[in-house]
Short mmCIF file of C-alpha atoms in Angstrom, two decimals:
data_model
loop_
_atom_site.label_atom_id
_atom_site.label_comp_id
_atom_site.label_asym_id
_atom_site.label_seq_id
_atom_site.Cartn_x
_atom_site.Cartn_y
_atom_site.Cartn_z
CA UNK H 100 117.98 113.97 183.15
CA UNK H 101 119.91 110.82 184.01
CA UNK H 102 123.46 111.08 185.32
CA UNK H 103 126.28 109.69 183.24
CA UNK H 104 128.25 107.02 185.06
CA UNK H 105 131.92 107.90 185.16
CA UNK H 106 134.63 105.58 186.48
CA UNK H 107 136.57 107.06 189.39
CA UNK H 108 140.17 106.36 190.34
CA UNK H 109 140.81 105.21 193.90
CA UNK H 110 143.85 107.08 195.23
CA UNK H 111 144.83 104.09 197.36
CA UNK H 112 145.05 101.96 194.24
CA UNK H 113 147.31 104.59 192.69
CA UNK H 114 149.54 104.58 195.79
CA UNK H 115 149.85 100.80 195.57
CA UNK H 116 150.71 101.05 191.88
CA UNK H 117 153.34 103.72 192.62
CA UNK H 118 154.90 101.51 195.31
CA UNK H 119 154.99 98.42 193.09
CA UNK H 120 156.45 100.35 190.14
CA UNK H 121 159.12 102.08 192.22
CA UNK H 122 160.13 98.95 194.13
CA UNK H 123 159.79 96.56 191.18
CA UNK H 124 158.26 93.97 193.48
CA UNK H 125 154.81 93.06 194.82
CA UNK H 126 156.42 91.82 198.02
CA UNK H 127 158.21 95.14 198.46
CA UNK H 128 154.97 97.03 197.85
CA UNK H 129 153.19 94.79 200.34
CA UNK H 130 155.77 95.57 203.01
CA UNK H 131 155.64 99.30 202.32
CA UNK H 132 151.83 99.42 202.20
CA UNK H 133 151.39 97.07 205.19
CA UNK H 134 149.25 94.64 203.24
CA UNK H 135 149.57 91.05 202.06
CA UNK H 136 151.00 90.26 198.64
CA UNK H 137 147.63 88.89 197.55
CA UNK H 138 145.91 92.14 198.60
CA UNK H 139 148.46 94.14 196.60
CA UNK H 140 147.89 91.92 193.58
CA UNK H 141 144.12 92.38 193.86
CA UNK H 142 144.46 96.16 194.10
CA UNK H 143 146.61 96.28 190.99
CA UNK H 144 144.13 94.07 189.14
CA UNK H 145 141.28 96.41 190.14
CA UNK H 146 143.24 99.41 188.85
CA UNK H 147 143.95 97.68 185.54
CA UNK H 148 140.26 96.77 185.25
CA UNK H 149 139.16 100.37 185.86
CA UNK H 150 141.62 101.71 183.26
CA UNK H 151 141.07 98.75 180.93
CA UNK H 152 144.78 98.36 180.25
CA UNK H 153 147.73 96.37 181.49
CA UNK H 154 149.97 98.48 183.71
CA UNK H 155 152.65 96.06 184.93
CA UNK H 156 154.49 93.15 183.37
CA UNK H 157 155.04 90.32 185.84
CA UNK H 158 158.27 88.33 185.59
CA UNK H 159 160.61 86.15 187.66
CA UNK H 160 162.58 89.23 188.75
CA UNK H 161 159.56 91.30 189.75
CA UNK H 162 157.33 93.78 187.94
CA UNK H 163 158.08 96.50 185.40
CA UNK H 164 155.69 99.13 184.03
CA UNK H 165 154.28 98.78 180.54
CA UNK H 166 154.18 101.84 178.27
CA UNK H 167 150.75 102.66 179.71
CA UNK H 168 152.11 102.06 183.20
CA UNK H 169 154.94 104.52 182.66
CA UNK H 170 152.44 107.18 181.57
CA UNK H 171 150.27 106.48 184.61
CA UNK H 172 153.33 106.61 186.85
CA UNK H 173 154.09 110.16 185.73
CA UNK H 174 150.53 111.45 185.81
CA UNK H 175 149.49 109.78 189.07
CA UNK H 176 152.58 111.12 190.81
CA UNK H 177 151.42 114.66 190.06
CA UNK H 178 147.84 113.84 191.09
CA UNK H 179 148.97 112.45 194.44
CA UNK H 180 151.23 115.44 195.02
CA UNK H 181 148.34 117.84 194.49
CA UNK H 182 146.04 115.78 196.68
CA UNK H 183 148.52 115.43 199.56
CA UNK H 184 149.52 119.08 199.43
CA UNK H 185 145.89 120.25 199.47
CA UNK H 186 145.05 117.90 202.34
CA UNK H 187 148.02 119.11 204.38
CA UNK H 188 147.10 122.78 203.85
CA UNK H 189 143.42 122.42 204.69
CA UNK H 190 143.76 120.05 207.63
CA UNK H 191 146.82 121.63 209.19
CA UNK H 192 148.36 118.18 209.51
CA UNK H 193 151.42 119.02 207.45
CA UNK H 194 154.84 119.22 209.06
CA UNK H 195 156.74 122.46 209.54
CA UNK H 196 160.26 123.57 210.31
CA UNK H 197 163.38 123.81 208.20
CA UNK H 198 165.35 120.97 206.58
CA UNK H 199 168.79 121.49 205.07
CA UNK H 200 169.64 118.45 202.96
CA UNK H 201 173.00 117.68 201.36
CA UNK H 202 173.68 115.41 198.40
CA UNK H 203 176.41 114.82 195.79
CA UNK H 204 175.79 116.68 192.54
CA UNK H 205 176.01 113.36 190.65
CA UNK H 206 172.57 112.39 192.02
CA UNK H 207 170.93 115.81 192.17
CA UNK H 208 169.06 115.49 188.85
CA UNK H 209 167.41 112.23 189.87
CA UNK H 210 166.52 113.28 193.41
CA UNK H 211 165.31 116.72 192.35
CA UNK H 212 163.08 115.13 189.74
CA UNK H 213 161.55 112.49 192.00
CA UNK H 214 162.05 112.40 195.75
CA UNK H 215 162.29 116.05 196.74
CA UNK H 216 159.21 117.28 194.80
CA UNK H 217 157.17 114.50 196.42
CA UNK H 218 158.38 115.53 199.86
CA UNK H 219 157.56 119.19 199.28
CA UNK H 220 154.08 118.33 198.01
CA UNK H 221 153.38 116.21 201.08
CA UNK H 222 154.74 118.87 203.44
CA UNK H 223 154.24 122.28 201.84
CA UNK H 224 154.95 124.16 205.08
CA UNK H 225 158.46 122.72 205.44
CA UNK H 226 161.27 125.01 204.30
CA UNK H 227 163.57 122.68 202.35
CA UNK H 228 167.06 123.71 201.32
CA UNK H 229 169.06 121.31 199.12
CA UNK H 230 172.84 121.68 198.99
CA UNK H 231 175.23 119.88 196.62
CA UNK H 232 178.94 119.28 197.22
CA UNK H 233 181.55 116.53 197.22
CA UNK H 234 181.10 113.76 199.76
CA UNK H 235 184.08 115.02 201.75
CA UNK H 236 182.61 118.53 201.99
CA UNK H 237 179.18 117.14 202.87
CA UNK H 238 180.75 115.11 205.68
CA UNK H 239 182.34 118.25 207.13
CA UNK H 240 179.12 120.24 206.88
CA UNK H 241 177.18 117.44 208.53
CA UNK H 242 179.68 117.06 211.38
CA UNK H 243 179.23 120.78 212.16
CA UNK H 244 175.41 120.39 211.97
CA UNK H 245 175.24 122.81 209.05
CA UNK H 246 173.14 120.12 207.40
CA UNK H 247 170.26 118.24 209.02
CA UNK H 248 170.78 115.15 206.88
CA UNK H 249 172.80 114.10 203.85
CA UNK H 250 173.36 111.30 201.37
CA UNK H 251 177.06 110.82 200.70
CA UNK H 252 179.53 108.17 199.62
CA UNK H 253 181.73 106.34 202.11
CA UNK H 254 184.92 107.76 200.60
CA UNK H 255 187.29 109.59 200.99
CA UNK H 256 186.30 109.36 204.65
CA UNK H 257 183.54 107.42 206.34
CA UNK H 258 181.56 109.04 209.09
CA UNK H 259 180.50 106.89 212.05
CA UNK H 260 176.96 105.56 211.89
CA UNK H 261 174.73 106.19 208.95
CA UNK H 262 172.55 103.77 207.00
CA UNK H 263 173.51 102.00 203.80
CA UNK H 264 171.28 102.95 200.85
CA UNK H 265 172.85 101.51 197.68
CA UNK H 266 176.10 100.38 196.10
CA UNK H 267 177.47 102.62 193.35
CA UNK H 268 178.97 101.26 190.13
CA UNK H 269 182.03 103.37 189.20
CA UNK H 270 183.58 102.72 185.78
CA UNK H 271 186.34 104.18 183.65
CA UNK H 272 184.74 106.29 180.92
CA UNK H 273 186.40 107.53 177.75
CA UNK H 274 185.24 109.21 174.55
CA UNK H 275 183.52 107.03 171.97
CA UNK H 276 186.40 107.70 169.55
CA UNK H 277 190.10 107.92 170.31
CA UNK H 278 192.70 105.88 172.18
CA UNK H 279 193.66 108.04 175.15
CA UNK H 280 194.73 105.01 177.19
CA UNK H 281 197.70 104.50 174.85
CA UNK H 282 199.36 107.67 176.13
CA UNK H 283 202.32 107.17 178.47
CA UNK H 284 200.73 109.52 180.99
CA UNK H 285 196.99 109.02 181.25
CA UNK H 286 194.98 112.26 180.75
CA UNK H 287 192.28 112.49 183.42
CA UNK H 288 189.16 114.58 183.98
CA UNK H 289 188.73 114.82 187.73
CA UNK H 290 186.63 116.37 190.42
CA UNK H 291 188.39 118.53 192.99
CA UNK H 292 189.65 117.09 196.28
CA UNK H 293 187.26 115.26 198.64
CA UNK H 294 185.57 113.46 195.73
CA UNK H 295 185.29 109.66 196.17
CA UNK H 296 185.73 108.95 192.46
CA UNK H 297 188.83 111.15 192.25
CA UNK H 298 190.33 109.06 195.05
CA UNK H 299 189.34 105.82 193.30
CA UNK H 300 190.95 106.88 190.03
CA UNK H 301 194.19 108.16 191.53
CA UNK H 302 194.67 105.33 194.05
CA UNK H 303 194.00 102.56 191.52
CA UNK H 304 196.44 104.06 188.99
CA UNK H 305 199.11 104.57 191.65
CA UNK H 306 198.80 100.90 192.67
CA UNK H 307 199.73 99.71 189.16
CA UNK H 308 202.29 102.48 188.68
CA UNK H 309 200.49 104.09 185.75
CA UNK H 310 201.52 107.75 185.25
CA UNK H 311 198.66 110.24 184.99
CA UNK H 312 198.04 113.95 184.79
CA UNK H 313 194.94 116.06 185.26
CA UNK H 314 193.83 117.66 182.00
CA UNK H 315 190.57 118.97 183.42
CA UNK H 316 189.46 119.55 187.03
CA UNK H 317 186.01 120.75 188.06
CA UNK H 318 183.50 120.57 190.90
CA UNK H 319 180.76 119.92 188.31
CA UNK H 320 179.97 116.37 187.22
CA UNK H 321 178.45 117.77 184.02
CA UNK H 322 181.68 119.60 183.16
CA UNK H 323 183.71 116.43 183.80
CA UNK H 324 181.37 114.47 181.53
CA UNK H 325 181.68 117.07 178.77
CA UNK H 326 185.47 116.84 179.00
CA UNK H 327 185.23 113.07 178.52
CA UNK H 328 182.77 113.32 175.63
CA UNK H 329 184.97 115.92 173.91
CA UNK H 330 187.93 113.54 173.93
CA UNK H 331 190.06 115.60 176.33
CA UNK H 332 190.43 112.92 178.97
CA UNK H 333 189.06 109.81 180.61
CA UNK H 334 187.40 109.77 184.02
CA UNK H 335 185.51 107.75 186.60
CA UNK H 336 181.72 108.09 186.67
CA UNK H 337 178.75 105.93 187.58
CA UNK H 338 177.98 103.38 184.87
CA UNK H 339 174.43 104.75 184.66
CA UNK H 340 175.84 108.14 183.61
CA UNK H 341 177.54 106.82 180.47
CA UNK H 342 176.24 108.63 177.40
CA UNK H 343 176.23 107.56 173.71
CA UNK H 344 179.33 109.77 173.27
CA UNK H 345 181.26 107.69 175.82
CA UNK H 346 182.41 104.12 176.14
CA UNK H 347 183.29 102.07 179.18
CA UNK H 348 186.99 101.23 179.53
CA UNK H 349 188.64 98.53 181.60
CA UNK H 350 191.26 95.82 181.74
CA UNK H 351 191.40 95.49 177.94
CA UNK H 352 192.75 99.06 177.86
CA UNK H 353 195.17 98.41 180.72
CA UNK H 354 193.06 100.11 183.38
CA UNK H 355 192.65 98.63 186.86
CA UNK H 356 189.34 97.44 188.29
CA UNK H 357 187.48 99.92 190.49
CA UNK H 358 185.92 99.09 193.84
CA UNK H 359 182.29 100.13 194.37
CA UNK H 360 181.40 102.79 196.89
CA UNK H 361 178.45 102.76 199.24
CA UNK H 362 175.93 105.60 199.38
CA UNK H 363 174.82 106.17 202.97
CA UNK H 364 172.22 108.31 204.72
CA UNK H 365 173.33 110.36 207.71
CA UNK H 366 171.44 112.56 210.14
CA UNK H 367 173.14 115.35 212.07
CA UNK H 368 173.74 114.78 215.76
CA UNK H 369 172.08 118.11 216.56
CA UNK H 370 168.73 118.90 214.94
CA UNK H 371 166.33 121.61 216.04
CA UNK H 372 163.42 120.02 217.88
CA UNK H 373 160.83 121.89 215.82
CA UNK H 374 162.38 120.53 212.60
CA UNK H 375 163.09 116.95 213.70
CA UNK H 376 159.73 115.45 212.52
CA UNK H 377 160.28 116.95 209.05
CA UNK H 378 163.89 115.70 208.95
CA UNK H 379 162.76 112.21 209.92
CA UNK H 380 159.99 112.32 207.29
CA UNK H 381 162.50 113.15 204.53
CA UNK H 382 164.83 110.43 205.82
CA UNK H 383 161.96 107.91 205.66
CA UNK H 384 161.14 108.91 202.07
CA UNK H 385 164.80 108.58 201.04
CA UNK H 386 164.95 105.09 202.55
CA UNK H 387 161.72 104.13 200.80
CA UNK H 388 162.85 105.30 197.37
CA UNK H 389 166.60 104.59 197.43
CA UNK H 390 167.28 101.54 199.60
CA UNK H 391 169.13 98.90 197.54
CA UNK H 392 168.14 100.70 194.33
CA UNK H 393 169.65 104.17 194.23
CA UNK H 394 168.07 107.06 192.30
CA UNK H 395 168.53 105.61 188.82
CA UNK H 396 165.41 103.42 188.73
CA UNK H 397 163.16 106.33 189.64
CA UNK H 398 164.74 108.39 186.85
CA UNK H 399 164.21 105.63 184.31
CA UNK H 400 160.54 105.28 185.20
CA UNK H 401 159.63 108.95 184.77
#
């Protein structure tokens, strides 16, 4: 009986495709994969030939996945996770130790859906604990070495050191319907103290002498967003978090411009020696996925 020829997927081609799709650039993928741009282009062409479909659209600003590419991005991510996890378990080459990672709740959904599952698949023997809080609270926890590493915004206080990851885009957000900005005292939905966007909102309104009062205060970004959508108040959120039930407000409504914040990566000054390789591995993955892009692109590509 003759064997049926079946095309096989090269995992290295899938890794190159993942890099190009995440970074949006062949040059970026070449740097990450330690290959030339022409080699990256050839690998992507080979993958498209094997699958007999176009996976990436090339343009002056880089590359973006096609509909087929987006499907492959999701499915190949899971395939690579399974492969890397199995390899680590059977070869004993996986890292160990414990990593306590802090991040603002605003970015938890994106990081939990993309970066952290990939890290856990690559290093199944690492005990990972993720902790969400305001940037001010994360800074305190990090300074006491209660966290091994954290991503936090450079307000209300900026820790020494750290590495810049991306610039945030804070905007005033109000409900789709209603004119809350016409009130003498502006109704606000705010986070509790130590939140960078609370500081931005309050400071910018104080500068122009606009009265305000807190209608709703919560530690949860989702609760703040619900308060905005329900028409209770306006607030400051990342532009990427605007929903169809919200609209962006600004100077036309008499609101002051908001300065961007910077998301930075920090490592604790004291890290257990047995856990340091795992901490550095997670830091490297965060740099790879978030530098100059933030978590939003990864979320959009899933």
